[in-house]
Amino acid sequence: MRRTPAAVSLTPLLAPLVALVLTLALTACGGGDDDAGTTPDSAASSGAVTGALPEGFPVDDVPLVEGRISQATAGEEAGEDEGFVVILQVDGTGDAVLAEAVGLLTDAGFTVTQSVGGDAGSGFAGSSLTKDSFTVTITTFPNTGDEQTTLQYLVSES
């Protein structure tokens, strides 16, 4: 079967979408309590925390943009060895939010290894960055009908 150039060029664009699906699957499987995710104390009993970063998140190494945390999960609580997923609601367009997030990370010494998407805020976009033992993948998803963007951080440490 002949492979078309369009099929090859879409492959890197699917990575952020796959990351989102995996994130949603991990956060759905990480719970235990019905009231999980309502307070920072729930981090010990479930994988999802709303409004706070999970215990152990590398705040000194991985700067985050200012926004409302809608979901935060530690990998070990979701059945993984290491890593964190943080989903924020941030004021601004997808392109502006992504640029701010990448800028904070590059200012902290991270190097961009890959960027995908980004069409004047009309679709999802993402970047992958590395520094020492950290890999951070950022994905933005514009919210329909408002001036906010959903921003997802996938943070792993090797």
Short mmCIF file of C-alpha atoms in Angstrom, two decimals:
data_model
loop_
_atom_site.label_atom_id
_atom_site.label_comp_id
_atom_site.label_asym_id
_atom_site.label_seq_id
_atom_site.Cartn_x
_atom_site.Cartn_y
_atom_site.Cartn_z
CA MET A 1 0.00 0.00 0.00
CA ARG A 2 1.27 3.45 -0.91
CA ARG A 3 1.76 5.94 1.92
CA THR A 4 0.66 9.49 1.20
CA PRO A 5 2.59 12.55 2.39
CA ALA A 6 -0.53 13.82 4.21
CA ALA A 7 -0.58 10.73 6.44
CA VAL A 8 3.06 11.24 7.37
CA SER A 9 2.62 14.94 8.22
CA LEU A 10 -0.37 14.32 10.54
CA THR A 11 1.52 11.92 12.80
CA PRO A 12 3.34 14.59 14.89
CA LEU A 13 0.11 16.58 15.23
CA LEU A 14 -1.64 13.65 16.88
CA ALA A 15 0.84 13.41 19.77
CA PRO A 16 -0.81 16.14 21.89
CA LEU A 17 -4.25 14.68 21.24
CA VAL A 18 -3.06 11.23 22.28
CA ALA A 19 -1.53 12.79 25.41
CA LEU A 20 -4.88 14.35 26.30
CA VAL A 21 -6.74 11.06 25.85
CA LEU A 22 -4.19 9.27 28.03
CA THR A 23 -4.43 12.01 30.64
CA LEU A 24 -8.19 11.73 30.82
CA ALA A 25 -7.93 7.95 31.05
CA LEU A 26 -5.34 8.13 33.83
CA THR A 27 -7.30 10.67 35.85
CA ALA A 28 -10.50 8.64 35.46
CA CYS A 29 -8.77 5.51 36.77
CA GLY A 30 -6.86 7.19 39.60
CA GLY A 31 -9.72 7.83 42.01
CA GLY A 32 -10.99 6.02 45.01
CA ASP A 33 -13.08 8.46 47.07
CA ASP A 34 -16.29 10.02 45.78
CA ASP A 35 -15.18 13.42 47.09
CA ALA A 36 -11.66 13.10 45.68
CA GLY A 37 -10.22 16.20 44.14
CA THR A 38 -11.93 18.74 46.37
CA THR A 39 -9.04 19.52 48.71
CA PRO A 40 -5.27 19.19 48.67
CA ASP A 41 -5.62 16.48 51.35
CA SER A 42 -7.26 14.22 48.76
CA ALA A 43 -3.86 13.77 47.10
CA ALA A 44 -3.07 11.01 49.55
CA SER A 45 -6.26 9.08 48.79
CA SER A 46 -6.75 9.57 45.06
CA GLY A 47 -4.90 10.45 41.87
CA ALA A 48 -6.80 13.65 41.15
CA VAL A 49 -6.55 16.97 42.95
CA THR A 50 -8.53 20.06 41.98
CA GLY A 51 -7.10 23.46 42.78
CA ALA A 52 -3.71 22.29 44.05
CA LEU A 53 -0.60 20.62 42.73
CA PRO A 54 -0.04 17.00 43.77
CA GLU A 55 2.48 16.26 46.48
CA GLY A 56 5.99 16.06 45.07
CA PHE A 57 5.40 18.24 42.02
CA PRO A 58 8.78 19.86 41.13
CA VAL A 59 7.67 23.49 41.60
CA ASP A 60 11.28 24.71 41.83
CA ASP A 61 12.23 23.07 38.52
CA VAL A 62 9.07 23.37 36.40
CA PRO A 63 7.49 26.84 36.38
CA LEU A 64 3.79 26.95 35.48
CA VAL A 65 1.77 29.81 34.01
CA GLU A 66 -0.77 31.47 36.26
CA GLY A 67 -4.20 29.92 35.97
CA ARG A 68 -6.87 27.88 37.72
CA ILE A 69 -5.87 24.26 38.25
CA SER A 70 -8.79 22.15 37.08
CA GLN A 71 -7.01 18.78 37.45
CA ALA A 72 -3.67 17.60 38.79
CA THR A 73 -2.48 14.02 39.02
CA ALA A 74 0.72 12.35 40.19
CA GLY A 75 1.79 9.39 38.06
CA GLU A 76 2.39 6.99 40.91
CA GLU A 77 -1.20 7.52 42.00
CA ALA A 78 -2.42 6.69 38.50
CA GLY A 79 -0.40 3.48 38.20
CA GLU A 80 2.73 4.99 36.63
CA ASP A 81 6.23 5.14 38.14
CA GLU A 82 6.88 8.85 37.76
CA GLY A 83 5.36 11.97 36.36
CA PHE A 84 2.60 14.50 36.76
CA VAL A 85 -0.30 15.83 34.74
CA VAL A 86 -1.54 19.36 35.46
CA ILE A 87 -4.46 20.90 33.58
CA LEU A 88 -5.05 24.64 33.96
CA GLN A 89 -7.64 27.13 32.74
CA VAL A 90 -5.68 30.20 31.63
CA ASP A 91 -6.86 33.60 30.38
CA GLY A 92 -5.81 34.30 26.77
CA THR A 93 -5.63 32.70 23.35
CA GLY A 94 -3.97 29.34 22.77
CA ASP A 95 -0.98 30.84 20.98
CA ALA A 96 -0.37 33.47 23.68
CA VAL A 97 -0.75 30.96 26.51
CA LEU A 98 1.59 28.48 24.82
CA ALA A 99 4.17 31.21 24.18
CA GLU A 100 4.03 32.25 27.85
CA ALA A 101 4.37 28.65 29.08
CA VAL A 102 7.29 27.92 26.75
CA GLY A 103 8.92 31.24 27.71
CA LEU A 104 8.78 30.42 31.42
CA LEU A 105 10.34 27.02 30.81
CA THR A 106 13.09 28.26 28.48
CA ASP A 107 13.90 31.02 31.01
CA ALA A 108 14.31 28.20 33.57
CA GLY A 109 16.83 26.43 31.30
CA PHE A 110 14.59 24.11 29.27
CA THR A 111 15.19 23.53 25.56
CA VAL A 112 12.37 23.12 23.05
CA THR A 113 12.68 19.73 21.32
CA GLN A 114 9.42 19.75 19.32
CA SER A 115 6.49 22.05 18.54
CA VAL A 116 3.24 21.20 16.77
CA GLY A 117 0.04 22.96 15.77
CA GLY A 118 -0.81 26.54 16.51
CA ASP A 119 -3.04 28.40 14.11
CA ALA A 120 -3.80 31.80 15.59
CA GLY A 121 -5.55 30.21 18.56
CA SER A 122 -8.01 28.21 16.45
CA GLY A 123 -6.80 24.72 17.29
CA PHE A 124 -4.66 22.74 19.69
CA ALA A 125 -0.92 23.33 19.81
CA GLY A 126 1.92 21.93 21.82
CA SER A 127 5.59 21.88 22.63
CA SER A 128 7.94 19.41 24.22
CA LEU A 129 10.89 20.66 26.27
CA THR A 130 13.74 19.02 28.17
CA LYS A 131 16.17 20.01 30.92
CA ASP A 132 18.47 17.65 32.77
CA SER A 133 16.24 14.77 33.84
CA PHE A 134 12.92 16.52 33.13
CA THR A 135 10.72 16.31 30.04
CA VAL A 136 7.71 18.63 29.87
CA THR A 137 5.06 18.38 27.16
CA ILE A 138 2.62 21.28 26.99
CA THR A 139 -0.63 21.15 25.04
CA THR A 140 -3.15 23.98 24.60
CA PHE A 141 -6.82 23.66 23.71
CA PRO A 142 -8.84 26.85 23.13
CA ASN A 143 -12.16 26.92 24.98
CA THR A 144 -15.13 27.66 22.73
CA GLY A 145 -17.02 30.83 23.51
CA ASP A 146 -14.69 32.43 26.03
CA GLU A 147 -11.30 34.05 26.36
CA GLN A 148 -9.64 31.12 28.11
CA THR A 149 -7.40 28.29 27.04
CA THR A 150 -7.05 24.85 28.57
CA LEU A 151 -3.35 24.18 29.14
CA GLN A 152 -2.04 20.72 29.95
CA TYR A 153 1.42 19.96 31.34
CA LEU A 154 2.80 16.42 31.23
CA VAL A 155 5.90 16.37 33.42
CA SER A 156 8.15 13.34 33.61
CA GLU A 157 11.47 12.78 35.30
CA SER A 158 13.92 10.11 34.22
#
